[in-house]
């Protein structure tokens, strides 16, 4: 049996880029790469995970086809020329990671397709593990609560920002709902981060209370939500928030076994001396030490 990490790579790269903003090797920026790979090793050790799925955002979201305002203002902000250049460098590092570094090491489950988000492929990976890898466990590595809907009996979610593990049991005890309820919560309440409007003056807490049946029938918010549930906006929100998004390619996951020499060669190439004698967790085998 295997334990899988399913990683929101854009999220992890963002954390890494801020942690090591000035790291370079032979004139090339490597902070994002070094931070990402270091965190990957830590996460594999923490969860004793011998398999990894890497999920990336790529290009203009297909969700804009049904809602052009989706994330419309997230990246619209005044930046200095230096900040713009930093963003370009960051994007180049991410591309190098999925296009060259991870394949060179030997990783095979790199999920990316134009117009789809990491969340969509995380959902597909969870479906694949539950369907084809019976008995295996998986841990989603992300901070986006939209992914609560992917949690299941064999799938947990670890938020590195809050150092918190989310499970079916924790959602039930903290929120009083199941993972399958979460898409309705988001569809009713909307999502400020993704700029999706929900029912007027209804937030997540109210939507959760509604789904738990804790709002009195005489309360006017009941009428507000009931009316919204019959609206095209609610149907649109379901389509936007349900994972995976329609049309997301199906995935087949491969069991990989990393060759120590390939790991070491990549670390030497990018001057990551502190990682050369380390390597991904491989089940009961020890970390790579030497050849």
XYZ file of N, CA and C in Angstrom:
873
model
N 0.836 -1.193 0.000
C 0.000 0.000 0.000
C 0.879 1.254 0.000
N 0.368 2.309 -0.592
C 1.133 3.540 -0.731
C 0.426 4.707 -0.040
N 1.228 5.683 0.345
C 0.700 6.965 0.800
C 1.130 8.022 -0.205
N 0.137 8.791 -0.691
C 0.361 9.779 -1.739
C 0.286 11.196 -1.164
N 1.161 12.064 -1.644
C 0.977 13.497 -1.477
C 0.383 14.031 -2.773
N -0.654 14.854 -2.665
C -1.243 15.511 -3.840
C -1.057 17.004 -3.618
N -0.148 17.603 -4.378
C 0.343 18.941 -4.045
C -0.233 20.020 -4.952
N -0.743 21.082 -4.317
C -1.071 22.325 -5.019
C 0.265 23.042 -5.222
N 0.875 22.840 -6.384
C 2.252 23.281 -6.587
C 2.376 24.797 -6.682
N 1.393 25.479 -7.260
C 1.485 26.936 -7.317
C 1.475 27.538 -5.917
N 0.668 26.957 -5.051
C 0.635 27.397 -3.658
C 1.981 27.167 -2.984
N 2.544 25.973 -3.144
C 3.811 25.658 -2.484
C 4.960 26.480 -3.068
N 4.915 26.728 -4.375
C 5.940 27.563 -5.008
C 5.867 28.997 -4.493
N 4.654 29.484 -4.293
C 4.472 30.834 -3.782
C 5.113 30.967 -2.399
N 4.881 29.995 -1.533
C 5.493 29.989 -0.205
C 7.013 29.955 -0.317
N 7.516 29.107 -1.210
C 8.956 28.938 -1.352
C 9.615 30.206 -1.883
N 8.952 30.855 -2.847
C 9.507 32.068 -3.429
C 9.669 33.178 -2.417
N 8.719 33.285 -1.492
C 8.815 34.302 -0.446
C 9.840 33.931 0.620
N 10.038 32.634 0.821
C 10.995 32.201 1.846
C 12.444 32.394 1.391
N 12.698 32.253 0.067
C 14.065 32.353 -0.453
C 14.099 33.289 -1.667
N 13.790 34.569 -1.468
C 13.633 35.484 -2.609
C 14.922 35.814 -3.350
N 16.065 35.686 -2.683
C 17.322 36.145 -3.279
C 18.274 35.011 -3.648
N 17.826 33.769 -3.548
C 18.719 32.640 -3.805
C 18.952 32.470 -5.311
N 20.223 32.382 -5.688
C 20.579 32.187 -7.098
C 21.730 31.195 -7.209
N 21.930 30.694 -8.441
C 23.081 29.845 -8.730
C 23.520 30.132 -10.155
N 24.767 30.542 -10.303
C 25.336 30.912 -11.599
C 24.451 31.923 -12.330
N 23.937 32.882 -11.560
C 23.146 33.957 -12.136
C 21.679 33.653 -12.354
N 21.272 32.422 -12.095
C 19.880 32.028 -12.282
C 19.167 31.939 -10.936
N 17.940 32.467 -10.836
C 17.191 32.363 -9.574
C 16.815 30.916 -9.271
N 17.010 30.518 -8.023
C 16.698 29.140 -7.621
C 15.925 29.068 -6.308
N 15.513 30.214 -5.761
C 14.839 30.214 -4.459
C 13.550 29.437 -4.448
N 12.731 29.637 -5.478
C 11.454 28.916 -5.565
C 11.700 27.412 -5.650
N 12.664 27.028 -6.492
C 12.981 25.605 -6.685
C 13.518 24.968 -5.412
N 14.491 25.639 -4.788
C 15.086 25.101 -3.555
C 14.040 24.973 -2.455
N 13.243 26.018 -2.258
C 12.223 25.978 -1.215
C 11.188 24.900 -1.473
N 10.797 24.757 -2.733
C 9.807 23.737 -3.093
C 10.333 22.336 -2.805
N 11.543 22.053 -3.274
C 12.096 20.706 -3.087
C 12.383 20.412 -1.615
N 12.829 21.417 -0.875
C 13.061 21.223 0.561
C 11.757 20.879 1.275
N 10.697 21.621 0.946
C 9.399 21.355 1.576
C 8.856 20.004 1.145
N 9.109 19.621 -0.102
C 8.687 18.300 -0.575
C 9.309 17.197 0.278
N 10.601 17.297 0.534
C 11.264 16.291 1.374
C 10.660 16.258 2.769
N 10.430 17.444 3.354
C 9.854 17.509 4.699
C 8.469 16.886 4.750
N 7.665 17.154 3.741
C 6.293 16.633 3.713
C 6.282 15.118 3.525
N 7.160 14.621 2.670
C 7.211 13.174 2.477
C 7.630 12.467 3.762
N 8.564 13.054 4.484
C 8.970 12.464 5.748
C 7.854 12.555 6.791
N 7.225 13.703 6.877
C 6.158 13.906 7.861
C 5.053 12.861 7.708
N 4.654 12.607 6.468
C 3.514 11.715 6.228
C 3.936 10.336 5.736
N 5.251 10.074 5.696
C 5.772 8.796 5.205
C 5.136 8.463 3.865
N 5.163 9.450 2.978
C 4.536 9.327 1.659
C 5.575 8.966 0.607
N 5.384 7.842 -0.056
C 6.350 7.384 -1.049
C 5.953 7.748 -2.476
N 4.737 8.288 -2.671
C 4.271 8.680 -3.995
C 3.804 10.133 -3.972
N 4.000 10.841 -5.095
C 3.653 12.257 -5.150
C 2.940 12.567 -6.459
N 1.908 13.415 -6.358
C 1.223 13.952 -7.532
C 1.394 15.468 -7.500
N 1.909 16.031 -8.591
C 2.175 17.465 -8.684
C 1.114 18.119 -9.577
N 0.352 19.054 -9.022
C -0.744 19.681 -9.754
C -0.468 21.175 -9.919
N -0.586 21.669 -11.157
C -0.251 23.053 -11.473
C -1.417 23.781 -12.129
N -1.519 25.100 -11.848
C -2.357 25.996 -12.646
C -1.644 26.229 -13.976
N -2.443 26.521 -15.023
C -1.795 26.836 -16.295
C -2.728 27.654 -17.178
N -2.320 28.893 -17.465
C -3.029 29.714 -18.427
C -4.325 30.328 -17.918
N -5.053 30.953 -18.826
C -6.322 31.605 -18.526
C -7.361 30.564 -18.156
N -8.020 30.752 -17.023
C -8.981 29.761 -16.530
C -10.179 29.620 -17.454
N -10.558 28.386 -17.727
C -11.742 28.118 -18.535
C -13.019 28.554 -17.812
N -12.947 28.769 -16.518
C -14.112 29.239 -15.779
C -14.566 30.622 -16.246
N -13.661 31.379 -16.841
C -14.024 32.705 -17.342
C -15.019 32.626 -18.495
N -15.124 31.466 -19.128
C -16.079 31.318 -20.226
C -17.517 31.449 -19.740
N -17.776 31.027 -18.492
C -19.137 31.137 -17.968
C -19.283 32.291 -16.985
N -18.142 32.849 -16.528
C -18.188 33.994 -15.614
C -16.926 34.822 -15.809
N -16.964 35.795 -16.723
C -15.768 36.585 -17.050
C -15.149 37.304 -15.852
N -15.947 37.575 -14.799
C -15.416 38.275 -13.629
C -14.627 37.377 -12.692
N -14.560 36.084 -12.993
C -13.871 35.137 -12.134
C -12.408 35.564 -11.941
N -12.027 35.803 -10.696
C -10.666 36.232 -10.326
C -10.200 37.437 -11.146
N -11.139 38.292 -11.524
C -10.825 39.385 -12.445
C -9.817 40.367 -11.884
N -9.881 40.638 -10.592
C -9.036 41.672 -10.003
C -7.913 41.119 -9.136
N -7.807 39.788 -9.072
C -6.826 39.203 -8.153
C -5.405 39.661 -8.470
N -5.083 39.749 -9.761
C -3.714 40.095 -10.133
C -3.604 41.532 -10.644
N -4.702 42.294 -10.538
C -4.670 43.683 -10.980
C -4.278 44.579 -9.818
N -3.047 44.969 -9.798
C -2.576 45.874 -8.765
C -1.367 46.627 -9.302
N -1.148 47.793 -8.767
C -0.023 48.601 -9.215
C 1.281 47.973 -8.741
N 2.146 47.637 -9.677
C 3.438 47.063 -9.340
C 4.544 47.936 -9.912
N 5.633 47.993 -9.203
C 6.808 48.668 -9.719
C 7.433 47.791 -10.798
N 8.281 48.368 -11.656
C 8.976 47.541 -12.654
C 9.765 46.392 -12.014
N 10.319 46.644 -10.843
C 11.070 45.593 -10.143
C 10.146 44.455 -9.718
N 8.951 44.806 -9.251
C 7.985 43.783 -8.835
C 7.480 42.987 -10.032
N 7.292 43.663 -11.161
C 6.866 42.968 -12.369
C 7.926 41.974 -12.820
N 9.180 42.391 -12.756
C 10.273 41.492 -13.132
C 10.348 40.298 -12.183
N 10.130 40.535 -10.887
C 10.129 39.444 -9.915
C 9.042 38.427 -10.237
N 7.872 38.907 -10.676
C 6.785 38.007 -11.053
C 7.150 37.175 -12.277
N 7.816 37.801 -13.242
C 8.223 37.061 -14.435
C 9.239 35.977 -14.084
N 10.163 36.326 -13.204
C 11.160 35.347 -12.758
C 10.484 34.185 -12.043
N 9.530 34.514 -11.186
C 8.775 33.502 -10.437
C 8.067 32.544 -11.388
N 7.427 33.099 -12.428
C 6.708 32.247 -13.385
C 7.671 31.359 -14.170
N 8.846 31.896 -14.490
C 9.831 31.084 -15.206
C 10.317 29.919 -14.346
N 10.500 30.179 -13.061
C 10.933 29.092 -12.158
C 9.883 27.996 -12.072
N 8.623 28.378 -11.978
C 7.555 27.376 -11.913
C 7.532 26.542 -13.184
N 7.657 27.207 -14.328
C 7.669 26.476 -15.600
C 8.833 25.515 -15.654
N 10.008 25.973 -15.225
C 11.190 25.097 -15.223
C 10.980 23.896 -14.316
N 10.243 24.104 -13.227
C 9.994 23.019 -12.284
C 9.188 21.903 -12.930
N 8.050 22.270 -13.569
C 7.209 21.209 -14.143
C 7.707 20.700 -15.480
N 8.455 21.558 -16.195
C 8.891 21.179 -17.531
C 10.207 20.410 -17.527
N 11.085 20.697 -16.565
C 12.421 20.112 -16.599
C 12.828 19.418 -15.300
N 12.763 20.149 -14.173
C 13.361 19.634 -12.940
C 12.680 18.367 -12.440
N 11.360 18.418 -12.269
C 10.665 17.238 -11.740
C 10.777 16.032 -12.680
N 10.591 16.199 -14.009
C 10.800 15.044 -14.895
C 12.236 14.522 -14.870
N 13.214 15.447 -14.738
C 14.620 15.007 -14.708
C 14.908 14.154 -13.483
N 14.262 14.468 -12.369
C 14.435 13.667 -11.148
C 13.808 12.288 -11.320
N 12.739 12.207 -12.106
C 12.072 10.931 -12.333
C 10.615 10.902 -11.937
N 10.079 12.039 -11.502
C 8.661 12.097 -11.151
C 7.816 12.016 -12.411
N 6.726 11.260 -12.336
C 5.894 11.036 -13.516
C 4.498 11.634 -13.404
N 3.998 11.829 -12.198
C 2.624 12.315 -12.027
C 2.611 13.839 -11.937
N 2.849 14.487 -13.074
C 2.868 15.941 -13.173
C 1.645 16.348 -13.989
N 0.650 16.926 -13.333
C -0.646 17.178 -13.953
C -0.798 18.656 -14.264
N -0.955 18.966 -15.542
C -1.072 20.352 -15.982
C -1.719 20.370 -17.362
N -2.646 21.301 -17.570
C -3.301 21.438 -18.869
C -3.859 22.846 -18.974
N -3.687 23.460 -20.111
C -4.057 24.864 -20.274
C -5.538 25.091 -19.942
N -5.783 26.096 -19.109
C -7.143 26.487 -18.770
C -7.682 25.863 -17.500
N -6.959 24.891 -16.957
C -7.406 24.221 -15.745
C -6.498 24.592 -14.578
N -7.044 24.465 -13.374
C -6.324 24.874 -12.171
C -5.804 23.655 -11.410
N -4.858 23.920 -10.528
C -4.325 22.834 -9.706
C -5.440 22.121 -8.957
N -6.420 22.878 -8.458
C -7.545 22.281 -7.722
C -8.271 21.230 -8.547
N -8.425 21.485 -9.849
C -9.132 20.540 -10.713
C -8.376 19.219 -10.797
N -7.062 19.302 -10.932
C -6.278 18.071 -11.030
C -6.113 17.394 -9.673
N -6.135 18.172 -8.603
C -6.148 17.555 -7.272
C -7.393 16.692 -7.122
N -8.535 17.223 -7.551
C -9.789 16.449 -7.478
C -9.713 15.203 -8.340
N -9.159 15.333 -9.542
C -9.014 14.161 -10.418
C -8.091 13.122 -9.789
N -7.000 13.568 -9.174
C -6.070 12.630 -8.539
C -6.742 11.897 -7.382
N -7.554 12.631 -6.608
C -8.279 11.992 -5.501
C -9.235 10.925 -6.032
N -9.924 11.228 -7.128
C -10.827 10.260 -7.740
C -10.062 9.019 -8.201
N -8.901 9.239 -8.821
C -8.111 8.122 -9.333
C -7.612 7.219 -8.207
N -7.155 7.828 -7.122
C -6.663 7.027 -5.990
C -7.797 6.238 -5.355
N -8.948 6.876 -5.167
C -10.092 6.190 -4.555
C -10.622 5.066 -5.438
N -10.506 5.240 -6.763
C -11.065 4.265 -7.700
C -10.106 3.130 -8.033
N -8.835 3.466 -8.256
C -7.895 2.485 -8.798
C -6.799 2.053 -7.825
N -6.660 2.723 -6.717
C -5.581 2.391 -5.774
C -6.195 2.074 -4.407
N -6.949 1.004 -4.383
C -7.676 0.627 -3.171
C -6.717 0.353 -2.013
N -7.065 0.920 -0.868
C -6.247 0.742 0.317
C -5.186 1.798 0.499
N -4.909 2.570 -0.547
C -3.917 3.643 -0.419
C -4.521 4.845 0.304
N -3.635 5.640 0.903
C -4.028 6.875 1.569
C -3.448 8.058 0.806
N -4.095 9.218 0.928
C -3.594 10.416 0.262
C -3.742 11.625 1.172
N -2.797 12.554 1.058
C -2.857 13.820 1.790
C -2.728 14.943 0.775
N -3.764 15.769 0.685
C -3.714 16.966 -0.150
C -2.885 18.020 0.574
N -1.962 18.652 -0.139
C -1.148 19.720 0.441
C -1.623 21.042 -0.169
N -2.379 21.821 0.607
C -2.982 23.051 0.099
C -3.569 23.841 1.256
N -3.910 25.090 0.979
C -4.571 25.919 1.990
C -5.960 26.356 1.552
N -6.341 26.049 0.309
C -7.615 26.490 -0.256
C -8.764 25.630 0.278
N -9.705 26.258 0.986
C -10.810 25.517 1.568
C -11.751 24.925 0.524
N -11.672 25.385 -0.719
C -12.474 24.766 -1.779
C -12.209 23.265 -1.851
N -11.006 22.867 -1.450
C -10.606 21.464 -1.548
C -11.182 20.600 -0.436
N -11.910 21.196 0.502
C -12.594 20.393 1.518
C -13.481 19.337 0.865
N -14.055 19.674 -0.292
C -14.974 18.747 -0.961
C -14.271 17.478 -1.445
N -12.932 17.481 -1.499
C -12.181 16.303 -1.954
C -11.812 15.359 -0.820
N -12.002 15.782 0.414
C -11.668 14.936 1.567
C -12.586 13.720 1.606
N -12.024 12.588 1.952
C -12.803 11.354 2.011
C -12.235 10.398 3.038
N -12.766 9.165 3.094
C -12.285 8.192 4.090
C -10.781 7.926 4.007
N -10.236 7.976 2.789
C -8.810 7.711 2.609
C -8.029 8.959 2.188
N -8.680 10.132 2.269
C -8.044 11.362 1.798
C -8.179 12.459 2.849
N -7.029 12.996 3.273
C -6.986 14.096 4.233
C -6.393 15.325 3.545
N -6.401 16.449 4.251
C -5.830 17.675 3.697
C -4.967 18.357 4.747
N -3.724 18.649 4.378
C -2.795 19.325 5.276
C -2.578 20.750 4.798
N -2.832 21.720 5.692
C -2.612 23.130 5.401
C -1.291 23.543 6.036
N -0.221 23.715 5.244
C 1.086 24.092 5.822
C 1.084 25.469 6.469
N 0.224 26.364 6.011
C 0.183 27.703 6.599
C -0.275 27.658 8.054
N -1.314 26.870 8.314
C -1.889 26.788 9.656
C -1.414 25.561 10.435
N -0.602 24.733 9.774
C -0.137 23.487 10.398
C -1.330 22.672 10.897
N -2.300 22.482 10.029
C -3.545 21.841 10.450
C -3.950 20.748 9.471
N -4.376 19.612 10.017
C -4.845 18.492 9.212
C -6.376 18.470 9.228
N -6.964 18.498 8.034
C -8.418 18.450 7.897
C -8.839 17.036 7.489
N -9.871 16.522 8.150
C -10.396 15.193 7.870
C -11.914 15.244 7.863
N -12.549 14.139 7.495
C -14.005 14.049 7.600
C -14.442 14.355 9.019
N -13.708 13.788 9.987
C -14.076 13.959 11.388
C -13.904 15.405 11.855
N -12.837 16.066 11.426
C -12.622 17.441 11.862
C -13.657 18.384 11.255
N -14.050 18.153 10.002
C -15.100 18.979 9.399
C -16.422 18.797 10.134
N -16.698 17.550 10.508
C -17.947 17.281 11.225
C -17.949 17.942 12.597
N -16.822 17.884 13.309
C -16.782 18.439 14.664
C -16.686 19.960 14.676
N -15.971 20.540 13.703
C -15.763 21.991 13.694
C -16.863 22.753 12.955
N -17.376 22.157 11.870
C -18.364 22.858 11.055
C -19.731 22.181 11.053
N -19.772 20.917 11.438
C -21.042 20.207 11.457
C -21.542 19.820 10.082
N -20.633 19.716 9.107
C -21.016 19.315 7.761
C -20.043 18.258 7.251
N -20.391 17.645 6.123
C -19.529 16.661 5.487
C -18.831 17.308 4.292
N -17.773 16.694 3.770
C -17.104 17.255 2.592
C -18.043 17.460 1.409
N -19.017 16.569 1.235
C -19.934 16.702 0.096
C -20.833 17.925 0.216
N -20.961 18.477 1.428
C -21.770 19.691 1.613
C -21.019 20.959 1.202
N -19.697 20.872 1.128
C -18.911 22.096 1.001
C -19.177 22.849 -0.304
N -19.396 22.125 -1.385
C -19.648 22.824 -2.656
C -20.931 23.647 -2.578
N -21.932 23.168 -1.829
C -23.151 23.949 -1.645
C -22.899 25.194 -0.803
N -22.056 25.041 0.220
C -21.701 26.207 1.030
C -21.105 27.293 0.145
N -20.149 26.930 -0.703
C -19.491 27.897 -1.567
C -20.435 28.452 -2.634
N -21.323 27.611 -3.136
C -22.254 28.076 -4.160
C -23.261 29.071 -3.591
N -23.676 28.857 -2.352
C -24.638 29.767 -1.711
C -23.952 31.054 -1.256
N -22.822 30.913 -0.596
C -22.150 32.072 -0.011
C -21.261 32.814 -0.996
N -20.890 32.156 -2.083
C -19.938 32.755 -2.993
C -18.523 32.644 -2.452
N -17.587 33.284 -3.134
C -16.187 33.209 -2.716
C -15.515 34.546 -2.995
N -15.140 35.253 -1.943
C -14.492 36.547 -2.104
C -13.150 36.426 -2.827
N -12.396 35.394 -2.494
C -11.083 35.219 -3.104
C -11.145 35.027 -4.609
N -12.180 34.312 -5.065
C -12.342 34.069 -6.509
C -13.299 35.065 -7.151
N -13.806 36.002 -6.338
C -14.718 37.050 -6.802
C -16.006 36.476 -7.400
N -16.547 35.467 -6.705
C -17.818 34.862 -7.095
C -18.888 35.352 -6.124
N -19.872 36.118 -6.580
C -20.914 36.603 -5.668
C -21.909 35.511 -5.316
N -22.348 35.496 -4.051
C -23.335 34.526 -3.605
C -24.645 35.207 -3.278
N -25.471 34.552 -2.458
C -26.741 35.138 -2.026
C -26.459 36.404 -1.220
N -27.286 37.393 -1.383
C -27.073 38.693 -0.767
C -27.019 38.577 0.758
N -25.943 39.129 1.322
C -25.712 39.159 2.767
C -25.701 37.766 3.410
N -25.270 36.765 2.659
C -25.136 35.398 3.188
C -23.670 34.978 3.070
N -23.036 34.752 4.216
C -21.661 34.282 4.226
C -21.586 32.786 4.484
N -20.359 32.284 4.616
C -20.178 30.845 4.812
C -20.849 30.348 6.084
N -20.709 31.114 7.184
C -21.295 30.661 8.449
C -22.806 30.520 8.347
N -23.448 31.480 7.668
C -24.905 31.416 7.514
C -25.295 30.268 6.594
N -24.533 30.079 5.521
C -24.821 28.973 4.604
C -24.697 27.626 5.317
N -23.692 27.504 6.189
C -23.515 26.266 6.945
C -24.692 26.050 7.895
N -25.113 27.097 8.580
C -26.268 26.982 9.476
C -27.518 26.583 8.705
N -27.662 27.114 7.511
C -28.817 26.763 6.675
C -28.788 25.269 6.333
N -27.648 24.775 5.925
C -27.538 23.368 5.549
C -27.702 22.445 6.747
N -27.362 22.936 7.934
C -27.552 22.135 9.151
C -28.972 22.254 9.693
N -29.804 23.079 9.060
C -31.188 23.260 9.508
C -31.315 24.038 10.791
N -30.387 24.981 11.036
C -30.370 25.706 12.298
C -30.978 27.107 12.209
N -31.513 27.471 11.046
C -32.132 28.785 10.897
C -33.655 28.636 10.942
N -34.290 29.430 11.756
C -35.744 29.347 11.902
C -36.431 29.644 10.577
N -37.517 28.918 10.325
C -38.235 29.076 9.056
C -38.783 30.477 8.875
N -38.981 31.186 9.986
C -39.538 32.534 9.908
C -38.475 33.600 9.621
N -37.211 33.213 9.684
C -36.139 34.187 9.480
C -36.071 34.562 7.999
N -35.913 35.836 7.727
C -35.946 36.305 6.336
C -34.789 35.752 5.497
N -33.680 35.348 6.135
C -32.570 34.800 5.363
C -32.964 33.494 4.685
N -33.935 32.767 5.264
C -34.434 31.543 4.638
C -35.013 31.866 3.267
N -35.787 32.920 3.193
C -36.382 33.315 1.916
C -35.310 33.759 0.926
N -34.313 34.465 1.428
C -33.216 34.913 0.569
C -32.492 33.727 -0.058
N -32.169 32.731 0.784
C -31.451 31.557 0.284
C -32.338 30.724 -0.623
N -33.600 30.540 -0.237
C -34.529 29.749 -1.051
C -34.678 30.354 -2.446
N -34.769 31.667 -2.509
C -34.884 32.342 -3.807
C -33.598 32.183 -4.615
N -32.469 32.301 -3.923
C -31.178 32.183 -4.609
C -30.973 30.775 -5.171
N -31.455 29.754 -4.447
C -31.294 28.366 -4.909
C -32.019 28.098 -6.221
N -33.013 28.921 -6.552
C -33.764 28.763 -7.794
C -33.212 29.640 -8.928
N -32.144 30.357 -8.636
C -31.637 31.338 -9.594
C -30.566 30.751 -10.506
N -30.372 31.360 -11.682
C -29.270 30.923 -12.556
C -27.905 31.198 -11.928
N -27.840 32.183 -11.025
C -26.570 32.478 -10.360
C -26.114 31.310 -9.491
N -27.071 30.657 -8.842
C -26.713 29.494 -8.022
C -26.183 28.364 -8.900
N -26.855 28.109 -10.012
C -26.400 27.065 -10.941
C -24.999 27.399 -11.475
N -24.804 28.682 -11.775
C -23.482 29.108 -12.230
C -22.427 28.867 -11.152
N -22.739 29.214 -9.901
C -21.781 29.036 -8.811
C -21.429 27.575 -8.586
N -22.427 26.701 -8.733
C -22.149 25.267 -8.617
C -21.126 24.836 -9.660
N -21.323 25.312 -10.885
C -20.398 24.951 -11.964
C -18.998 25.488 -11.705
N -18.902 26.681 -11.107
C -17.608 27.302 -10.843
C -16.868 26.657 -9.677
N -17.618 26.241 -8.658
C -16.982 25.785 -7.422
C -16.836 24.267 -7.310
N -17.614 23.518 -8.056
C -17.532 22.058 -7.959
C -16.249 21.573 -8.615
N -15.530 20.699 -7.933
C -14.278 20.153 -8.438
C -14.444 18.686 -8.830
N -13.825 18.301 -9.957
C -13.076 19.134 -10.895
C -14.011 19.894 -11.824
N -13.490 20.965 -12.436
C -14.286 21.736 -13.387
C -14.591 20.871 -14.598
N -15.762 21.118 -15.205
C -16.182 20.319 -16.353
C -15.103 20.316 -17.439
N -14.839 19.127 -17.960
C -13.848 18.981 -19.015
C -12.438 18.718 -18.554
N -12.198 18.767 -17.245
C -10.852 18.471 -16.746
C -10.441 17.064 -17.182
N -9.294 16.909 -17.818
C -8.889 15.584 -18.302
C -8.819 14.547 -17.179
N -9.239 13.327 -17.511
C -9.064 12.210 -16.582
C -7.570 11.944 -16.415
N -7.196 11.358 -15.291
C -5.779 11.080 -15.060
C -5.580 9.623 -14.669
N -4.423 9.105 -15.031
C -3.962 7.800 -14.578
C -2.640 8.018 -13.857
N -2.565 7.548 -12.653
C -1.383 7.784 -11.838
C -0.416 6.602 -11.929
N 0.855 6.934 -11.974
C 1.915 5.940 -12.108
C 2.686 5.819 -10.800
N 2.981 4.598 -10.405
C 3.832 4.369 -9.242
C 5.276 4.602 -9.661
N 5.948 5.557 -9.010
C 7.313 5.871 -9.396
C 8.295 5.430 -8.314
N 9.532 5.289 -8.727
C 10.620 4.931 -7.811
C 11.822 5.760 -8.227
N 12.170 6.763 -7.428
C 13.186 7.722 -7.820
C 14.587 7.123 -7.727
N 15.366 7.314 -8.804
C 16.747 6.865 -8.836
C 17.623 7.886 -8.104
N 18.401 7.467 -7.109
C 19.237 8.411 -6.351
C 20.168 9.239 -7.223
N 20.714 8.629 -8.264
C 21.652 9.362 -9.122
C 20.963 10.499 -9.858
N 19.708 10.298 -10.265
C 18.985 11.356 -10.979
C 18.701 12.528 -10.034
N 18.319 12.223 -8.800
C 18.104 13.283 -7.811
C 19.400 14.073 -7.591
N 20.469 13.356 -7.351
C 21.740 14.007 -7.071
C 22.215 14.851 -8.252
N 22.015 14.371 -9.476
C 22.448 15.102 -10.666
C 21.725 16.442 -10.779
N 20.440 16.454 -10.473
C 19.674 17.698 -10.539
C 20.120 18.656 -9.440
N 20.375 18.139 -8.252
C 20.822 19.004 -7.165
C 22.188 19.628 -7.487
N 23.080 18.855 -8.089
C 24.394 19.385 -8.491
C 24.211 20.446 -9.563
N 23.350 20.189 -10.529
C 23.134 21.117 -11.649
C 22.708 22.495 -11.164
N 21.896 22.529 -10.097
C 21.374 23.804 -9.619
C 22.042 24.269 -8.320
N 23.161 23.641 -7.968
C 23.951 24.105 -6.834
C 23.275 23.964 -5.491
N 22.426 22.949 -5.326
C 21.708 22.761 -4.068
C 22.439 21.731 -3.212
N 23.599 22.153 -2.713
C 24.489 21.238 -2.007
C 23.836 20.587 -0.793
N 23.018 21.343 -0.075
C 22.421 20.806 1.148
C 21.405 19.703 0.874
N 20.963 19.587 -0.393
C 19.964 18.569 -0.740
C 20.568 17.386 -1.489
N 21.848 17.467 -1.841
C 22.452 16.435 -2.690
C 22.361 15.054 -2.059
N 22.669 14.955 -0.762
C 22.688 13.645 -0.122
C 21.358 13.282 0.517
N 20.361 14.058 0.249
C 19.020 13.712 0.694
C 18.241 13.197 -0.510
N 16.981 12.914 -0.294
C 16.161 12.439 -1.400
C 14.781 12.096 -0.918
N 13.856 11.893 -1.838
C 12.467 11.618 -1.464
C 12.317 10.359 -0.617
N 11.339 10.398 0.261
C 11.011 9.239 1.086
C 10.531 8.112 0.181
N 11.076 6.899 0.380
C 10.701 5.777 -0.473
C 10.275 4.589 0.386
N 9.189 4.760 1.088
C 8.668 3.665 1.895
C 9.581 3.308 3.030
N 9.890 2.035 3.171
C 10.696 1.574 4.301
C 12.184 1.800 4.090
N 12.543 2.204 2.849
C 13.957 2.440 2.592
C 14.379 3.769 3.201
N 15.645 3.891 3.595
C 16.117 5.155 4.189
C 16.260 6.236 3.140
N 16.430 7.472 3.598
C 16.743 8.565 2.691
C 18.039 8.265 1.953
N 18.187 8.847 0.752
C 19.380 8.628 -0.044
C 20.594 9.228 0.666
N 21.608 8.461 0.773
C 22.873 8.935 1.350
C 23.987 8.462 0.416
N 24.617 9.384 -0.257
C 25.658 8.998 -1.202
C 25.056 8.284 -2.393
N 25.829 7.386 -3.010
C 25.359 6.682 -4.209
C 24.714 5.372 -3.837
